[in-house]
Short mmCIF file of N, CA, C and O in Angstrom, two decimals:
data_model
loop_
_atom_site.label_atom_id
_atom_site.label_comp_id
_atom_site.label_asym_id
_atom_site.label_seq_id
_atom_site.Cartn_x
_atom_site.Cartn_y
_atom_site.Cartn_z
N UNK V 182 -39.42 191.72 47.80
CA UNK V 182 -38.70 192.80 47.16
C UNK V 182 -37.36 192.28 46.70
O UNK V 182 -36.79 191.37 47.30
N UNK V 183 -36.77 192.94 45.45
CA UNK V 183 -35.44 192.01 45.09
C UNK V 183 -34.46 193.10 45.58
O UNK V 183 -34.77 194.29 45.64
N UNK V 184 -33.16 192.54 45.96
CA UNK V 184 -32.42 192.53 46.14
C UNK V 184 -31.50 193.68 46.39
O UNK V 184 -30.75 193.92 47.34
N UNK V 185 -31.79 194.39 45.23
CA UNK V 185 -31.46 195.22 44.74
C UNK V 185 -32.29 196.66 45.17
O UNK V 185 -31.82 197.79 45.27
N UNK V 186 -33.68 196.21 45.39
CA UNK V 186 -34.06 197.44 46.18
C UNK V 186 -34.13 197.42 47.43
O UNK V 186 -34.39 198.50 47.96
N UNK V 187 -33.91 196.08 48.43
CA UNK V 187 -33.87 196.49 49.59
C UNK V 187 -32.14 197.12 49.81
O UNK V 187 -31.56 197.77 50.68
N UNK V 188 -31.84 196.61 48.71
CA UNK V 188 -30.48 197.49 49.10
C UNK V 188 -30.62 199.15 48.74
O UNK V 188 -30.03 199.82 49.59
N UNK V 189 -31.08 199.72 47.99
CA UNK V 189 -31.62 201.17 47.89
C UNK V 189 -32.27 201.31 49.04
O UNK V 189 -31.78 202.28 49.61
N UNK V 190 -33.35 200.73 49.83
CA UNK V 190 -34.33 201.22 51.14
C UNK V 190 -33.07 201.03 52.01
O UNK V 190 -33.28 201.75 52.99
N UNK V 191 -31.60 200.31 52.19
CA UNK V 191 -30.72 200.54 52.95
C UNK V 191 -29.96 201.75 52.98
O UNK V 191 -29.39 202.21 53.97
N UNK V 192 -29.99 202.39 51.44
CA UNK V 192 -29.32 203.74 51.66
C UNK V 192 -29.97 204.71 51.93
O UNK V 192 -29.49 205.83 52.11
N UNK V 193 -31.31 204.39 52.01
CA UNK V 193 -32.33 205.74 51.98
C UNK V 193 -32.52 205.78 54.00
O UNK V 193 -32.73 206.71 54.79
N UNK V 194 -32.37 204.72 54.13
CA UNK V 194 -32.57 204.41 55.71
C UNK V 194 -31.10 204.77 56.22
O UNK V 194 -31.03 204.67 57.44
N UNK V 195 -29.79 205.21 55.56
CA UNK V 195 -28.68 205.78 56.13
C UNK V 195 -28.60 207.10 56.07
O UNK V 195 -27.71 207.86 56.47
N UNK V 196 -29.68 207.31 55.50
CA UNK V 196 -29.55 209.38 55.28
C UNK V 196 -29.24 209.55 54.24
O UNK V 196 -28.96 210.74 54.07
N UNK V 197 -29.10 208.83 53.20
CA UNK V 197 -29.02 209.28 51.64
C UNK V 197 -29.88 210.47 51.23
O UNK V 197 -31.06 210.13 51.27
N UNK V 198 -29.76 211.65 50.87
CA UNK V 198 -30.88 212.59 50.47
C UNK V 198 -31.30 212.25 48.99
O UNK V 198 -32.46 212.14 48.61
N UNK V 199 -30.11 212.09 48.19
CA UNK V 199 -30.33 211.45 47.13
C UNK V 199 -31.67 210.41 46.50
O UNK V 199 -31.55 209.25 46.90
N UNK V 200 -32.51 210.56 45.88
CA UNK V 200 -33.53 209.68 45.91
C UNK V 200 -32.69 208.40 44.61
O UNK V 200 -32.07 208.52 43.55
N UNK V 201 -33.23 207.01 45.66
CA UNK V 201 -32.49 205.93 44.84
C UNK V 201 -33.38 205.38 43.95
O UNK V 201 -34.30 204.74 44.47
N UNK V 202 -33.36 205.47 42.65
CA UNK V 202 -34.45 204.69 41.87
C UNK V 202 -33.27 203.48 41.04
O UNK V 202 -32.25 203.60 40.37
N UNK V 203 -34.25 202.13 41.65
CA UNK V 203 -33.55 201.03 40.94
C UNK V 203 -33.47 201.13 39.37
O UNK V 203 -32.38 201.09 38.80
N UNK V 204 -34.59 201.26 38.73
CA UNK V 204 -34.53 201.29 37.62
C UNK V 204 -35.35 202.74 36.71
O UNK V 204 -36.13 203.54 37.24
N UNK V 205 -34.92 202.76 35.37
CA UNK V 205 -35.26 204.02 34.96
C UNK V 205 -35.32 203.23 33.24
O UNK V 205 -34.63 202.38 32.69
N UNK V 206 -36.82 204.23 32.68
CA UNK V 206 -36.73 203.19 31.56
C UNK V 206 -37.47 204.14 30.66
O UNK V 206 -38.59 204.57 30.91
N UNK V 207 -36.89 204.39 29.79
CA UNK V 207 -37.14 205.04 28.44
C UNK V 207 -37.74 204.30 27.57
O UNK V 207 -37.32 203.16 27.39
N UNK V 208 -39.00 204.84 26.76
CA UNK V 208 -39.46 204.08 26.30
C UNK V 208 -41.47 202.83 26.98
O UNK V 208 -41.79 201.64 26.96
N UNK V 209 -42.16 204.17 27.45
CA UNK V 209 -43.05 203.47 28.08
C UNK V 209 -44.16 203.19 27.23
O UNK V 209 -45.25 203.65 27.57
N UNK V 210 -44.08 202.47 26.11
CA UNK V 210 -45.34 202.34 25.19
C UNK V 210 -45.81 200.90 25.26
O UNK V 210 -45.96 200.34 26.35
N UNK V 211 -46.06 200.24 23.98
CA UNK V 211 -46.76 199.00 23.75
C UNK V 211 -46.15 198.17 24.91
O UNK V 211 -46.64 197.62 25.89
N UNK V 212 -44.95 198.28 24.46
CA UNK V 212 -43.93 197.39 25.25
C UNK V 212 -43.06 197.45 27.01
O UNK V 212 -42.69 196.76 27.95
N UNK V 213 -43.15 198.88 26.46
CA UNK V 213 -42.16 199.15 27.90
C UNK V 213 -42.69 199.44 28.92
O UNK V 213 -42.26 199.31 30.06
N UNK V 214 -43.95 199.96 28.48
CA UNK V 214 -44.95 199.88 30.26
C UNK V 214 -45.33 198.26 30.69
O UNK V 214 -45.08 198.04 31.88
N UNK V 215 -45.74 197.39 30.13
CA UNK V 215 -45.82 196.54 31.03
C UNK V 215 -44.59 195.69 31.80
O UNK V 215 -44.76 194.96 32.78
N UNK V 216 -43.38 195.95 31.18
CA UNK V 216 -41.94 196.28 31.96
C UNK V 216 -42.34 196.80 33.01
O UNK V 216 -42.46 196.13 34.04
N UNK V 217 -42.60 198.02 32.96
CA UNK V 217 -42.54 199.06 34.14
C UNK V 217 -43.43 198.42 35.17
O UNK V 217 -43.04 198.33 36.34
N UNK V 218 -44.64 197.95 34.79
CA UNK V 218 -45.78 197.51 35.72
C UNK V 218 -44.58 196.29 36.55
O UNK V 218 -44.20 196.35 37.72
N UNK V 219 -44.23 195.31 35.58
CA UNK V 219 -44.00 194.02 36.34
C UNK V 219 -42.62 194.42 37.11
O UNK V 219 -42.16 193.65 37.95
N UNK V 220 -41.95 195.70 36.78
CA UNK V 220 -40.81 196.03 37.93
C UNK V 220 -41.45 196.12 39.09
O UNK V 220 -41.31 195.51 40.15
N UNK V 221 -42.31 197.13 38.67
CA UNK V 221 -43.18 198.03 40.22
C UNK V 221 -44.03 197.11 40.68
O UNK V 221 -44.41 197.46 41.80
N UNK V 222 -44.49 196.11 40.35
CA UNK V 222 -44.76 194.72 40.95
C UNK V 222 -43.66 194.18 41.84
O UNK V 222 -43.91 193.87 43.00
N UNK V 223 -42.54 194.06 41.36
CA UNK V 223 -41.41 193.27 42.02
C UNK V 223 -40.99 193.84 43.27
O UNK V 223 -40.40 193.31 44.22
N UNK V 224 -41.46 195.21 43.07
CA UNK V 224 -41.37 196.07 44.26
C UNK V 224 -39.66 196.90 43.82
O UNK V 224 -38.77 196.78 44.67
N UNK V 225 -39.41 197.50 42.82
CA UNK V 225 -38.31 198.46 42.35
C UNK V 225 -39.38 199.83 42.45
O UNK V 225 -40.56 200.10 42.20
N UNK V 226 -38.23 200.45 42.95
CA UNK V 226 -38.36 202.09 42.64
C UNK V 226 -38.13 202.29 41.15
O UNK V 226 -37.01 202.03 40.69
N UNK V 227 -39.38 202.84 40.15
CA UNK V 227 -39.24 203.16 38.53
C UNK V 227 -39.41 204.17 38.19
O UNK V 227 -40.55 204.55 38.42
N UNK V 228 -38.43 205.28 37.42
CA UNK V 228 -38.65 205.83 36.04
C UNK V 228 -39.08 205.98 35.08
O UNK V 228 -38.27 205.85 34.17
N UNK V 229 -39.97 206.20 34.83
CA UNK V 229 -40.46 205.79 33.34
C UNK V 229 -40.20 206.73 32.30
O UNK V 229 -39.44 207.57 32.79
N UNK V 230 -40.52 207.07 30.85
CA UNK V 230 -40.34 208.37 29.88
C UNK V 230 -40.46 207.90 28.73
O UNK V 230 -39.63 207.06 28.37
N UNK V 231 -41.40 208.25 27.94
CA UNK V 231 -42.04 207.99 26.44
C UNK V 231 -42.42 209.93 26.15
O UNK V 231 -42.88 210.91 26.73
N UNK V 232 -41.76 209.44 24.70
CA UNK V 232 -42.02 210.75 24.18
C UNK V 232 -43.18 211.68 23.58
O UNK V 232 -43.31 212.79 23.06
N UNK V 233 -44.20 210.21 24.08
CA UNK V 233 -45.89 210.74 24.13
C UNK V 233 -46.32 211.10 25.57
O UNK V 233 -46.54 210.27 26.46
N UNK V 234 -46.40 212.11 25.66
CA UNK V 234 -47.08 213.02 26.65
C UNK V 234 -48.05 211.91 27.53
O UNK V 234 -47.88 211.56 28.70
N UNK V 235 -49.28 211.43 26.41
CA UNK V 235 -49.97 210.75 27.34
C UNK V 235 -49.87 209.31 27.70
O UNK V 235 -50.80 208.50 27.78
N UNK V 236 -49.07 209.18 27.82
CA UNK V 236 -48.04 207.70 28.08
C UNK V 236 -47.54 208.13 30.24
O UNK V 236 -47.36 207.47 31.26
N UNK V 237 -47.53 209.26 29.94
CA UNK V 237 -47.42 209.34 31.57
C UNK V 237 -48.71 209.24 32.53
O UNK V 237 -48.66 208.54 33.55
N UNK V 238 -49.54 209.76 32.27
CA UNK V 238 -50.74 208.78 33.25
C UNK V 238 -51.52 207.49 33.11
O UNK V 238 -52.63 207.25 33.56
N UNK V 239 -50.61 206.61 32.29
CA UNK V 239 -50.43 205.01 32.57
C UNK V 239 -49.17 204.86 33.23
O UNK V 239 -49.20 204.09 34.19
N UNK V 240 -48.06 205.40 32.98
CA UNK V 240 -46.86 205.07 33.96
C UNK V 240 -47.28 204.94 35.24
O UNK V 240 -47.32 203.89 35.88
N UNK V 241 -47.80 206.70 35.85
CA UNK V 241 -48.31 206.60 37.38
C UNK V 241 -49.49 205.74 37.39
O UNK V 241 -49.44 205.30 38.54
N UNK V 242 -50.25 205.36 36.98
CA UNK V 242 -51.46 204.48 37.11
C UNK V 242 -50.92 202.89 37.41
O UNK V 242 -51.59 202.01 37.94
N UNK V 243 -49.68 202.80 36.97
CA UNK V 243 -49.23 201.53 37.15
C UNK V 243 -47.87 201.93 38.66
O UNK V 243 -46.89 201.20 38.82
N UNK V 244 -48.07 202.82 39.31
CA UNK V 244 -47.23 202.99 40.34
C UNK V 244 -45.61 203.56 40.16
O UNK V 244 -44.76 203.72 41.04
N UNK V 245 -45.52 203.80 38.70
CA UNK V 245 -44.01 204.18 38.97
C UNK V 245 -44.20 205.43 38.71
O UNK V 245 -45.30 205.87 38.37
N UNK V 246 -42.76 206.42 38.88
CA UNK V 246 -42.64 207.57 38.47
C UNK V 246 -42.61 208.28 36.96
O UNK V 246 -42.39 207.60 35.96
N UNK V 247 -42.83 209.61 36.90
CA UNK V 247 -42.69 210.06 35.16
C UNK V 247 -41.72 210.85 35.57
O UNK V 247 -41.70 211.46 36.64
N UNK V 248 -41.00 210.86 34.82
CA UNK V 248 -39.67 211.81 34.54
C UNK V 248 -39.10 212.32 33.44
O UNK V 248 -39.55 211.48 32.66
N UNK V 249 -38.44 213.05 32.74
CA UNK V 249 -37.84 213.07 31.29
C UNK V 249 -36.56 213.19 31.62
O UNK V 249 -35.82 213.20 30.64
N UNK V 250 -35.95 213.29 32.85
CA UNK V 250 -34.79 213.02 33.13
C UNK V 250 -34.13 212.23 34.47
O UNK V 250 -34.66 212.52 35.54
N UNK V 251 -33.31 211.52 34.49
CA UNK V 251 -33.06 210.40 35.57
C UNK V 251 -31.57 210.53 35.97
O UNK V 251 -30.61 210.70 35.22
N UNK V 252 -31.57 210.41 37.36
CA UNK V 252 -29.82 210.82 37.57
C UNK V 252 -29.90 209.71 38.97
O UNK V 252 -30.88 209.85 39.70
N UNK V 253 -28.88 208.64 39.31
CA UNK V 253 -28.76 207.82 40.19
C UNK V 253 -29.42 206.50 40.16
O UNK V 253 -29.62 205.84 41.18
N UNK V 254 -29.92 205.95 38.38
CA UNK V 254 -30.65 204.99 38.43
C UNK V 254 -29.47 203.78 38.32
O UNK V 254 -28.48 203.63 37.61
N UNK V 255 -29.97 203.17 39.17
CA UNK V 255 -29.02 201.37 39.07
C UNK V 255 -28.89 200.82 38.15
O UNK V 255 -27.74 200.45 37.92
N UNK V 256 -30.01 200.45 37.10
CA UNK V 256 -30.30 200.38 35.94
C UNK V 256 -30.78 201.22 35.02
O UNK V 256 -31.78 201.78 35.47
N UNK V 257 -30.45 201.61 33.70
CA UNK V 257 -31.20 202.29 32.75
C UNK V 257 -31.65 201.29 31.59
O UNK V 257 -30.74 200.73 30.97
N UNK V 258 -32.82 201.05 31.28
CA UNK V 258 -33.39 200.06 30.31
C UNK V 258 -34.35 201.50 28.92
O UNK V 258 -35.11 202.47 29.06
N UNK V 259 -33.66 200.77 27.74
CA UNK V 259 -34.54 201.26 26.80
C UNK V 259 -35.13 200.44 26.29
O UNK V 259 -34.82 199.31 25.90
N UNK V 260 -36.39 201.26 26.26
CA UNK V 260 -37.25 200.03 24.87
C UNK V 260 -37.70 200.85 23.92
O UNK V 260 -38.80 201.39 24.07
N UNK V 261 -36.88 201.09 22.72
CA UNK V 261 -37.41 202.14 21.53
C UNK V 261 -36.92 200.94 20.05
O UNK V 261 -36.14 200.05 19.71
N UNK V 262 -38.43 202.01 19.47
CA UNK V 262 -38.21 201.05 17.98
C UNK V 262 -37.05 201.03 17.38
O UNK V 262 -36.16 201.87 17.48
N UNK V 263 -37.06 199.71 16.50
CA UNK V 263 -36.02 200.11 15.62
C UNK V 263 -36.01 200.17 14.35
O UNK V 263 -37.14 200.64 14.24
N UNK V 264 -35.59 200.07 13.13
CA UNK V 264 -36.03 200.62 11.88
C UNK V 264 -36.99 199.96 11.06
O UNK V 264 -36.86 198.76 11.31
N UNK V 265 -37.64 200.08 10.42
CA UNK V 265 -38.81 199.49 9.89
C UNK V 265 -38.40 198.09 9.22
O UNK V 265 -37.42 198.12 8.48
N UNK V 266 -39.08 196.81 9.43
CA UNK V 266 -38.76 196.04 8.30
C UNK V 266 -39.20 196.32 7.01
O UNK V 266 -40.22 196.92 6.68
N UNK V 267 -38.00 195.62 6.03
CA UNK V 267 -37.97 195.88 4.75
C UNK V 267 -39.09 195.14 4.39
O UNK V 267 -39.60 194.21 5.00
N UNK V 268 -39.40 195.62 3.40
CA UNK V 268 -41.17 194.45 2.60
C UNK V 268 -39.74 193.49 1.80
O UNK V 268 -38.61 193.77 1.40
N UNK V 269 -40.62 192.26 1.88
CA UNK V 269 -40.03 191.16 0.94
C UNK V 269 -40.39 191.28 -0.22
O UNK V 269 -39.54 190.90 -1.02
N UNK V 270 -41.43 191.69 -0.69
CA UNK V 270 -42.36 192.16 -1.81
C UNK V 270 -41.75 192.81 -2.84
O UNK V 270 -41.82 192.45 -4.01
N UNK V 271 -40.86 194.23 -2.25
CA UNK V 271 -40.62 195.14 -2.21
C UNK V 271 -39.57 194.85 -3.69
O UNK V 271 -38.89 193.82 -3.60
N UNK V 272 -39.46 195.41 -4.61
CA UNK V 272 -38.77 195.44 -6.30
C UNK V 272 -36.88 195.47 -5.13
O UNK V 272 -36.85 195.86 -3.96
N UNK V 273 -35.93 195.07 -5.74
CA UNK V 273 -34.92 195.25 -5.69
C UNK V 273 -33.64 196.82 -5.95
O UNK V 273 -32.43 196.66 -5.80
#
């Protein structure tokens, strides 16, 4: 487990009520779920949230949480597109 979450299982083991999620990650599609998998591999508490509905039962299928909102994450990671490339083709 890294580092970082046995230090969260240290606050949760002091009476934290607060739930500690290491990381929280917007963006669970092509790209950002297998992020999510290889966190929740590493053994992090995850967030996940894609703005396709059915993008959340691959999140939980890969062990992390679905959420559309996140409050106390250690990290926040996005992975969203960004604007289309231009065609080279394309007239001036």
């Amino acid at each position: 487990m890294g580092r970082r979450a046995e230090d969260a299982g240290d606050r949760r083991s002091q009476g934290d009520d607060a739930a500690i999620v290491d990381v929280a990650l917007v963006g669970a599609g092509r790209i950002g779920l297998p992020i999510v998998r290889n966190l929740v591999r590493a053994g992090h508490a995850v967030i996940a949230y894609d703005v396709r509905d059915e993008r959340e039962q691959d999140v939980r299928a890969v062990g992390a949480t679905w959420s559309d909102h996140v409050t106390g994450a250690l990290v926040l990671l996005t992975v969203l597109p960004g604007n289309p490339e231009p065609d080279p083709e394309a007239p001036v």
